[in-house]
XYZ file of N, CA, C and O in Angstrom:
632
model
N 23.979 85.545 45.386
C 23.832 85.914 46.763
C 25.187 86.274 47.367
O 25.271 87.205 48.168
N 26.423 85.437 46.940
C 27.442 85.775 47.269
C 27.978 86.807 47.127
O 28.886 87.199 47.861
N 27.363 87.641 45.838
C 27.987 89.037 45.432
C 27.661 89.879 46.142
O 28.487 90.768 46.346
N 26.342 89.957 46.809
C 25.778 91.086 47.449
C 26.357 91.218 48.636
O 26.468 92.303 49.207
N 26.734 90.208 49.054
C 27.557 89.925 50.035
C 28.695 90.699 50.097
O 28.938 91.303 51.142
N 29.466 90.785 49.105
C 31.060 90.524 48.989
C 31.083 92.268 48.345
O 32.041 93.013 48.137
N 30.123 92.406 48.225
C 30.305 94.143 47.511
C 30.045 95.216 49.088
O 30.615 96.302 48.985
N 29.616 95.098 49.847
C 29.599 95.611 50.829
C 30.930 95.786 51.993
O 31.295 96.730 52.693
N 31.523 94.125 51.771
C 32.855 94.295 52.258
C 33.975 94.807 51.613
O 35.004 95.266 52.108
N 33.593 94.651 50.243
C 34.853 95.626 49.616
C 34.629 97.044 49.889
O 35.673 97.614 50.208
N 33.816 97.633 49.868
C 33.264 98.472 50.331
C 33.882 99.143 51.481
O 34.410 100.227 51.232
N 33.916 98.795 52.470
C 34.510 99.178 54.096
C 35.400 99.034 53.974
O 36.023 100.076 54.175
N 36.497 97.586 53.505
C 37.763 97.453 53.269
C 38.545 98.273 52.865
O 39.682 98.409 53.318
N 37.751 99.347 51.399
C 38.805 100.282 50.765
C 38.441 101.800 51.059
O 38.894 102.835 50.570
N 37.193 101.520 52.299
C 37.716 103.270 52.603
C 38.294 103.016 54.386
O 38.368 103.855 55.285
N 38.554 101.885 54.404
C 39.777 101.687 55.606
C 41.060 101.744 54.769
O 41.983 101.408 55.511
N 41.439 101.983 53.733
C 42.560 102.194 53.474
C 42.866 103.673 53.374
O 43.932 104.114 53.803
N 41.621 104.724 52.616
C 41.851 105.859 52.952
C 42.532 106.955 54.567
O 42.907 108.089 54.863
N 42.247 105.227 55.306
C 42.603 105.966 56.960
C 43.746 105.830 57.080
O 44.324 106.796 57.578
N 44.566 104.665 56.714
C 45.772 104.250 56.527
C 46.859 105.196 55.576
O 48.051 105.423 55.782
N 46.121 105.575 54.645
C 47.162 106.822 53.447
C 47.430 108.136 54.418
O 48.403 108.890 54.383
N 46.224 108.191 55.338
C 45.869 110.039 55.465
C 47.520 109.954 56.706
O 48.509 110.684 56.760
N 47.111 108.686 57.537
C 48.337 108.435 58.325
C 49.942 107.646 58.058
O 50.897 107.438 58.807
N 49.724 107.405 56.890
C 51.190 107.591 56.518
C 51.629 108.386 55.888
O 52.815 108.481 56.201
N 51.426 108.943 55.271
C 51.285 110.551 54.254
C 51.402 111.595 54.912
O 52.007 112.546 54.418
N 50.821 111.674 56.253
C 50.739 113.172 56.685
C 49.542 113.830 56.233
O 48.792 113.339 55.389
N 49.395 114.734 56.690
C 48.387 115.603 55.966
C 48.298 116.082 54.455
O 49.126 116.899 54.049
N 47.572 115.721 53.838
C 47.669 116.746 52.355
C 47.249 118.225 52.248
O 46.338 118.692 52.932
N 47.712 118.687 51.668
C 47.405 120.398 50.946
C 46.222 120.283 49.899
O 46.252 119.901 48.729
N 45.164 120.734 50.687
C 43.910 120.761 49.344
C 44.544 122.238 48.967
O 44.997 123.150 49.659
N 44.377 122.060 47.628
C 44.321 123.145 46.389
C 43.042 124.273 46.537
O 41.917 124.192 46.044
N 43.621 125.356 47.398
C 42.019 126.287 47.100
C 42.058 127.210 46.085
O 42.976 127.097 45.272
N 41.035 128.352 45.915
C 40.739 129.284 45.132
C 42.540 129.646 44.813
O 43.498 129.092 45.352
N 42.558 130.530 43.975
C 43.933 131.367 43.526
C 43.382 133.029 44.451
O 42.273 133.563 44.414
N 44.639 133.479 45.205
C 44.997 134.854 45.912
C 43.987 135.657 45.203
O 44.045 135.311 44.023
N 42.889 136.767 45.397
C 42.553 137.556 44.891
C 43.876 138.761 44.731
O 44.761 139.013 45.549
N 43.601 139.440 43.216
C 44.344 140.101 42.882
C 44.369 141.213 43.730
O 43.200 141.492 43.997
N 45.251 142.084 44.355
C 45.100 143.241 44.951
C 43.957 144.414 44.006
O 43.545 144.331 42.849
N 43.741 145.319 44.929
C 42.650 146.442 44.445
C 43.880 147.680 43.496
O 45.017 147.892 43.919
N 43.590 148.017 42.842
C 44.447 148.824 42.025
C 43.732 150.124 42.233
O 44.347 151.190 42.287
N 42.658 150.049 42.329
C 41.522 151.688 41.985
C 41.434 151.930 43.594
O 41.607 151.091 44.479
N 41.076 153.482 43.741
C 41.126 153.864 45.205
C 39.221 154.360 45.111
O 38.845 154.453 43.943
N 38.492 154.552 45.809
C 37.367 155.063 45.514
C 37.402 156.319 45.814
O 37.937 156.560 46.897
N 36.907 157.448 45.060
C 36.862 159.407 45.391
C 36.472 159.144 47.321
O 35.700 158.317 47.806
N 37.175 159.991 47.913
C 36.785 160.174 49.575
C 35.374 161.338 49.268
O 35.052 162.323 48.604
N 34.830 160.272 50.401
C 33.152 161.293 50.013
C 33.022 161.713 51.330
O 33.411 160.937 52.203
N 32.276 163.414 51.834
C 32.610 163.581 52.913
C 30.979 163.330 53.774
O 30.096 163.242 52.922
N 30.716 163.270 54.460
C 29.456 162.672 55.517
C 29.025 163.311 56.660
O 29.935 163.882 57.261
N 28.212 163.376 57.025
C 28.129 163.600 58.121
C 26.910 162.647 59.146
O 26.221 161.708 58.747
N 26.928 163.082 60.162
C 26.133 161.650 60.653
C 24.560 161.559 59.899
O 24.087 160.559 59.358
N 23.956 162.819 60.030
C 22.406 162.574 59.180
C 22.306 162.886 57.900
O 21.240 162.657 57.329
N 23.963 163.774 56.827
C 23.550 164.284 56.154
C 23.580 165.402 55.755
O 24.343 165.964 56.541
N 23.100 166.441 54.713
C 22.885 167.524 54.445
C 21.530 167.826 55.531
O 21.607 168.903 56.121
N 20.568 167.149 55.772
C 19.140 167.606 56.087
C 19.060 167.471 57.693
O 17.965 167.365 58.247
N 20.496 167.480 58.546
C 20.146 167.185 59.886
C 19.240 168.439 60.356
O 19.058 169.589 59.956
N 18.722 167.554 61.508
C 18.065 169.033 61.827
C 18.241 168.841 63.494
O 18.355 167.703 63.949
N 18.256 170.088 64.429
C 18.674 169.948 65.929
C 17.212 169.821 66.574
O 16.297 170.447 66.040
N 17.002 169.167 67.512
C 15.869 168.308 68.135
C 14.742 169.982 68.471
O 13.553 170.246 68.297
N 15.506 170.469 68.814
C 14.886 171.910 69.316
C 14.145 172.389 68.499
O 13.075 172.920 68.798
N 14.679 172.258 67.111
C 13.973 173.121 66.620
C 12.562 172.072 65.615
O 11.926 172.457 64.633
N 12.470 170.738 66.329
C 11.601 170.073 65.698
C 10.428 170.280 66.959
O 9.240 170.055 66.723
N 10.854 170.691 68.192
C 9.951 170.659 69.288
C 9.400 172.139 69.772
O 9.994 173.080 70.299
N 7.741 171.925 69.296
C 7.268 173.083 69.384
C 6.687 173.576 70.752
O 6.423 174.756 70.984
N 6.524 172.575 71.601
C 6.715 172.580 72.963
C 7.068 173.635 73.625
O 8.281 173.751 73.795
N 6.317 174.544 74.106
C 6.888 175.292 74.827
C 7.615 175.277 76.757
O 7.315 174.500 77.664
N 8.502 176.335 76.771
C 8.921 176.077 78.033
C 7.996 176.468 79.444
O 8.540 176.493 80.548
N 7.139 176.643 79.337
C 6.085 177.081 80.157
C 5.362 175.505 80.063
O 5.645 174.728 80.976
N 4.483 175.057 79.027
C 4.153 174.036 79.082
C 4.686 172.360 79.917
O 4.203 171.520 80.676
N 6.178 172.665 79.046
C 7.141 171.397 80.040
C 7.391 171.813 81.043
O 8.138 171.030 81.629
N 7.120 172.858 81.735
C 7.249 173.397 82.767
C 6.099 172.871 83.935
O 6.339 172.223 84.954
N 4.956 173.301 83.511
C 3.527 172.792 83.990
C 3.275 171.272 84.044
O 2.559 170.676 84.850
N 4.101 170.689 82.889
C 4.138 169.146 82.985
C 4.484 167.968 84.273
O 4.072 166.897 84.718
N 5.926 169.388 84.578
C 6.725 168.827 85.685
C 6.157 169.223 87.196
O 6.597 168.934 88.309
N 5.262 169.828 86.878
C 4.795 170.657 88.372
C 3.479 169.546 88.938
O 3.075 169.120 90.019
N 3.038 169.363 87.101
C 1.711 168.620 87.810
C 1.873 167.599 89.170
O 2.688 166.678 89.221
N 0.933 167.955 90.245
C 0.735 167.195 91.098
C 0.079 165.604 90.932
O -0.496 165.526 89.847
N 0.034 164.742 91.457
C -0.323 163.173 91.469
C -2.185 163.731 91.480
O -2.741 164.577 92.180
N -2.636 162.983 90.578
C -4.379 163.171 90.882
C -4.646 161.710 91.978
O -4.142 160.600 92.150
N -5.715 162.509 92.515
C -6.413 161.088 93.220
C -7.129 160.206 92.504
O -7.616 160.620 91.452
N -7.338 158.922 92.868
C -7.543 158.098 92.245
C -6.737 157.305 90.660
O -7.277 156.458 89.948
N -5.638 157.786 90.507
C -4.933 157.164 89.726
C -4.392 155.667 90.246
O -4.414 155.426 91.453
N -3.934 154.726 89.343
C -3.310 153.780 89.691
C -1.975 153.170 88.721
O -2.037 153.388 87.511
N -1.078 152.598 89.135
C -0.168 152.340 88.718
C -0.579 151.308 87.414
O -1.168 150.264 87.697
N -0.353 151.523 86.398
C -0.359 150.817 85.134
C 0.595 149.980 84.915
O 0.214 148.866 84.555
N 2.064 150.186 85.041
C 2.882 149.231 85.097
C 4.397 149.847 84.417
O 4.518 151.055 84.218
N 5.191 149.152 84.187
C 6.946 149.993 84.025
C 6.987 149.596 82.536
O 6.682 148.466 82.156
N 7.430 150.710 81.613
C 8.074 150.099 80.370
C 9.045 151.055 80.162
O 9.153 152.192 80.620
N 10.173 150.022 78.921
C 10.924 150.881 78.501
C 10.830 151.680 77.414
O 10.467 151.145 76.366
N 11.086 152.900 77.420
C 10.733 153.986 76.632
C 11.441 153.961 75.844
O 12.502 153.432 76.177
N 11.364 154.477 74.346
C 12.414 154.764 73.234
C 11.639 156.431 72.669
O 10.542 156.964 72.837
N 12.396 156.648 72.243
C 11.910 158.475 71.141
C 10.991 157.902 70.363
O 11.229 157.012 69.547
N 9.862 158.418 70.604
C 8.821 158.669 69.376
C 9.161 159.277 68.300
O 10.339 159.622 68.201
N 8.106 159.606 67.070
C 8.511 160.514 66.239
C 8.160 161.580 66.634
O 7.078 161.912 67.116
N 9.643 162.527 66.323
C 10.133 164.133 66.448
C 8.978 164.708 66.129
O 8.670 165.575 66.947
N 8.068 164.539 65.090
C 7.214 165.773 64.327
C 5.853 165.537 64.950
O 4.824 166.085 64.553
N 5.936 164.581 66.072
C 4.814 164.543 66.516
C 4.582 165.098 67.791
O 4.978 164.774 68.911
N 3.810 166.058 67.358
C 3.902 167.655 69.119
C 3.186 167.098 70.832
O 2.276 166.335 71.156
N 3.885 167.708 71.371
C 3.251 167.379 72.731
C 3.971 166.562 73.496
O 4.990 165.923 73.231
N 3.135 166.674 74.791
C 3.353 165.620 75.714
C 3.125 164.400 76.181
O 2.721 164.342 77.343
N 3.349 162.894 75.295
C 2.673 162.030 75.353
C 3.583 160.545 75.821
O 4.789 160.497 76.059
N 2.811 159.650 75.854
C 3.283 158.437 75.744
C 2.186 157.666 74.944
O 0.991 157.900 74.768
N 3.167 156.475 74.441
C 2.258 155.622 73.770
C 2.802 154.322 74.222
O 3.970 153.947 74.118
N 1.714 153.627 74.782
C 2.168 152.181 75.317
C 1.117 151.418 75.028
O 0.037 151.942 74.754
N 1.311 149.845 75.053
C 0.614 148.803 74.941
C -0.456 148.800 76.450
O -1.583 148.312 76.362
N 0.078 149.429 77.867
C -0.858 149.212 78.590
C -1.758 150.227 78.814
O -2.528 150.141 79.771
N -1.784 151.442 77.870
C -2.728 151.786 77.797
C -3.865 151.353 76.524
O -3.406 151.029 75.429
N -5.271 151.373 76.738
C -6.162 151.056 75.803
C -6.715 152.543 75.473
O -6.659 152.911 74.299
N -7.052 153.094 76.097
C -7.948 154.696 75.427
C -7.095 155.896 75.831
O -6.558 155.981 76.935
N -6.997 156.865 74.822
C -6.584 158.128 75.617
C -7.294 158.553 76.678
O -8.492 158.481 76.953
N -5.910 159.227 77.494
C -6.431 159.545 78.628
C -5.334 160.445 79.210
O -4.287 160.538 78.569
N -5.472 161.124 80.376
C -4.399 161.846 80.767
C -3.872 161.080 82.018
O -4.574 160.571 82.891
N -2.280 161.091 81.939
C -1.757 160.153 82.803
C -0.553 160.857 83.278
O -0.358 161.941 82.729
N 0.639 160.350 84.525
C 1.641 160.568 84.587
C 2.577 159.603 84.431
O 2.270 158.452 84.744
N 4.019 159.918 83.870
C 5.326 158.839 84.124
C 6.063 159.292 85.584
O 5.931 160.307 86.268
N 6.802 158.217 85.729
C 7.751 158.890 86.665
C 9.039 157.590 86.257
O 8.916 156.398 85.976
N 10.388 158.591 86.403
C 11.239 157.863 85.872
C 11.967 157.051 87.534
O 11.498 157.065 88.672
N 13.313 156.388 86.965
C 13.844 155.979 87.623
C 14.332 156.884 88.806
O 14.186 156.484 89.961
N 14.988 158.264 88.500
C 15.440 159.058 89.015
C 14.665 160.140 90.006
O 15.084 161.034 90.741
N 13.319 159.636 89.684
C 12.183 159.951 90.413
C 11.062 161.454 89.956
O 10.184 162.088 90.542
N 11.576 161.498 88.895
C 10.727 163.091 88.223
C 9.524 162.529 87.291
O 9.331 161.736 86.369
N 8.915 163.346 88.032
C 7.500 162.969 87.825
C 6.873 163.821 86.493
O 7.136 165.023 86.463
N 6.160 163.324 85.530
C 5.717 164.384 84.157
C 4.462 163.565 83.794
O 4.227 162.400 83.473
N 3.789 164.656 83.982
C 2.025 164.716 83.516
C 2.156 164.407 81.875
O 2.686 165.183 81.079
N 1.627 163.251 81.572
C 1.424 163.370 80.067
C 0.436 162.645 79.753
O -0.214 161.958 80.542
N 0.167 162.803 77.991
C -1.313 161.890 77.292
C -0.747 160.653 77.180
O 0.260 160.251 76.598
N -1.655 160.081 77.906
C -1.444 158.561 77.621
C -2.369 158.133 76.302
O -3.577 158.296 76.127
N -1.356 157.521 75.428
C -2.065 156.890 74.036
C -2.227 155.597 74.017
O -1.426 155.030 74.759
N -3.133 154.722 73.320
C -2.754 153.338 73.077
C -2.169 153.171 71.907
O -2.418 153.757 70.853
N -1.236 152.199 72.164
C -0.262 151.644 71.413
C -0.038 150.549 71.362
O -0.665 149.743 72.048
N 1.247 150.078 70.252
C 0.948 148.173 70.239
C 2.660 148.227 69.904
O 3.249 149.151 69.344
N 3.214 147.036 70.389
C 4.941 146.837 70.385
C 5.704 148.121 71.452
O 5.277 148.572 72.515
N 6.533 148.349 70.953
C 7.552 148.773 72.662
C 6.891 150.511 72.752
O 6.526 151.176 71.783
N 6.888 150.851 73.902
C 6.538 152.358 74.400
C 7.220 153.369 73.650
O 8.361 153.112 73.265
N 6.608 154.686 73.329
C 7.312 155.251 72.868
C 7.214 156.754 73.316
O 6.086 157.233 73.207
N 8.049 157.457 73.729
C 7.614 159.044 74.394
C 8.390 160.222 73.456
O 9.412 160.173 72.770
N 7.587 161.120 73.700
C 7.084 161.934 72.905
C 8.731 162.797 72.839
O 9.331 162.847 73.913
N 9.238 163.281 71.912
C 10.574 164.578 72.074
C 10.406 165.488 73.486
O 11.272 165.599 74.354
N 9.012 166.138 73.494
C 9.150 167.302 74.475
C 8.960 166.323 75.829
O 9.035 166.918 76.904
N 8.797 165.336 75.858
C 8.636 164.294 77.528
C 10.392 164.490 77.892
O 11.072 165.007 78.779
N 10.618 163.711 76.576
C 12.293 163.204 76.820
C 13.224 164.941 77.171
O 14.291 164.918 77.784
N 12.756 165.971 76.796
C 13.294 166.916 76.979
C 12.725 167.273 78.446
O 13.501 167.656 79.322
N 12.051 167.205 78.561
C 11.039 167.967 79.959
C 12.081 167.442 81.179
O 12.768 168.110 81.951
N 11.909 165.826 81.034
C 12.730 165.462 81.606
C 14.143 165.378 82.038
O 14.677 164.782 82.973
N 14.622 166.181 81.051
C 16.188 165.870 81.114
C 16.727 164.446 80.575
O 17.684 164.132 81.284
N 16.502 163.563 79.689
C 17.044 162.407 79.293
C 17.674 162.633 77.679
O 17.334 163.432 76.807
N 18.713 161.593 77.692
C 19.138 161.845 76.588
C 18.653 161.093 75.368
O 18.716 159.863 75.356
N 18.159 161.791 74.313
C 17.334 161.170 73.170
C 18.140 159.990 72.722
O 17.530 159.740 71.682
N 19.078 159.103 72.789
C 19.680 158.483 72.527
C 19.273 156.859 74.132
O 19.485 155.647 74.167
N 18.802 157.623 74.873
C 18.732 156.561 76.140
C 17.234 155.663 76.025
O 16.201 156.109 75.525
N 17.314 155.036 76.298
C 16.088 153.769 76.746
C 15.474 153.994 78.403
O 15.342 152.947 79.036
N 15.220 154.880 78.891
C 14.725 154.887 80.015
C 13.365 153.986 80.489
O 12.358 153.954 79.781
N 13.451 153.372 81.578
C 12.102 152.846 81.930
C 11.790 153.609 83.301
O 12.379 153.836 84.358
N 10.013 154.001 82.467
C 9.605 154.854 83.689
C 8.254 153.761 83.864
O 7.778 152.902 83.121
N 7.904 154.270 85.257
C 6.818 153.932 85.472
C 5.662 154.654 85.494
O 5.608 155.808 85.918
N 4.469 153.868 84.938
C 3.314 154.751 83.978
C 1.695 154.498 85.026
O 1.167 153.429 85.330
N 1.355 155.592 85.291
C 0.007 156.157 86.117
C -1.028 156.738 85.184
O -0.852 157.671 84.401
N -2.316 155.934 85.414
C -3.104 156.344 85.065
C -4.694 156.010 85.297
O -4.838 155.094 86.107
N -5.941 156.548 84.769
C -7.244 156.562 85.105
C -7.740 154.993 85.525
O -8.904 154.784 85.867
């Protein structure tokens, strides 16, 4: 019984001495890894560009005509619409034609309008969709926004 005893205090006793070395000693130098060797080889300079060989300019993915985004922007407010609610917009996919949105608060197609922050108003198809809004190339052009921006417009519809 005495041992079980007496092994526990040796125990504490000799890593209270480890506290006592670290402070008379000073700090020690742990031993790490060895210096990686410098790089000797250079890699060939490869030249890039931001998309590539296959970029292609937004224009010419949008078959949209200028008469159409034209008519978009003219459309007047219908009666009986109601406010659906604000999201933020990101670029849809390019190859997909027209004037649309796709949002979670819409449930059925239908024809609807956005109107942005800046106050321009654009007639478009409202789609249902699921995760963040997404508008169409020729919206983001109609409008004047830059395909690179997150705009939140607010969305009207049936």
């Amino acid at each position: 019984m005495r041992q079980l005893v007496l092994i526990p205090v040796l125990a504490l006793a000799l890593s209270g001495c480890a506290l006592f070395e670290k402070q008379a000693g000073g700090p020690r130098s742990i031993p790490g890894p060895a210096e990686p060797a410098p790089v000797t080889e250079v890699a060939p300079a490869v030249a890039t560009t931001t998309m590539g060989a296959r970029a292609v300019r937004a224009e010419a993915l949008d078959k949209t005509t200028a008469a159409e985004k034209a008519a978009a922007l003219a459309a007047p407010a219908k009666g009986g619409e109601r406010e659906l609610g604000k999201v933020v917009v990101a670029l849809g996919p390019p190859a997909e034609q027209g004037i649309w949105l796709s949002s979670a608060l819409v449930k059925e197609r239908a024809q609807g309008r956005i109107v942005t922050a800046a106050g321009k108003s654009l007639a478009v198809e409202l789609r249902p969709g699921t995760g963040g809004a997404l508008l169409s190339l020729a919206a983001f052009q109609a409008l004047g926004l830059s395909l690179t921006a997150l705009p939140e417009v607010t969305v009207y519809g049936p």
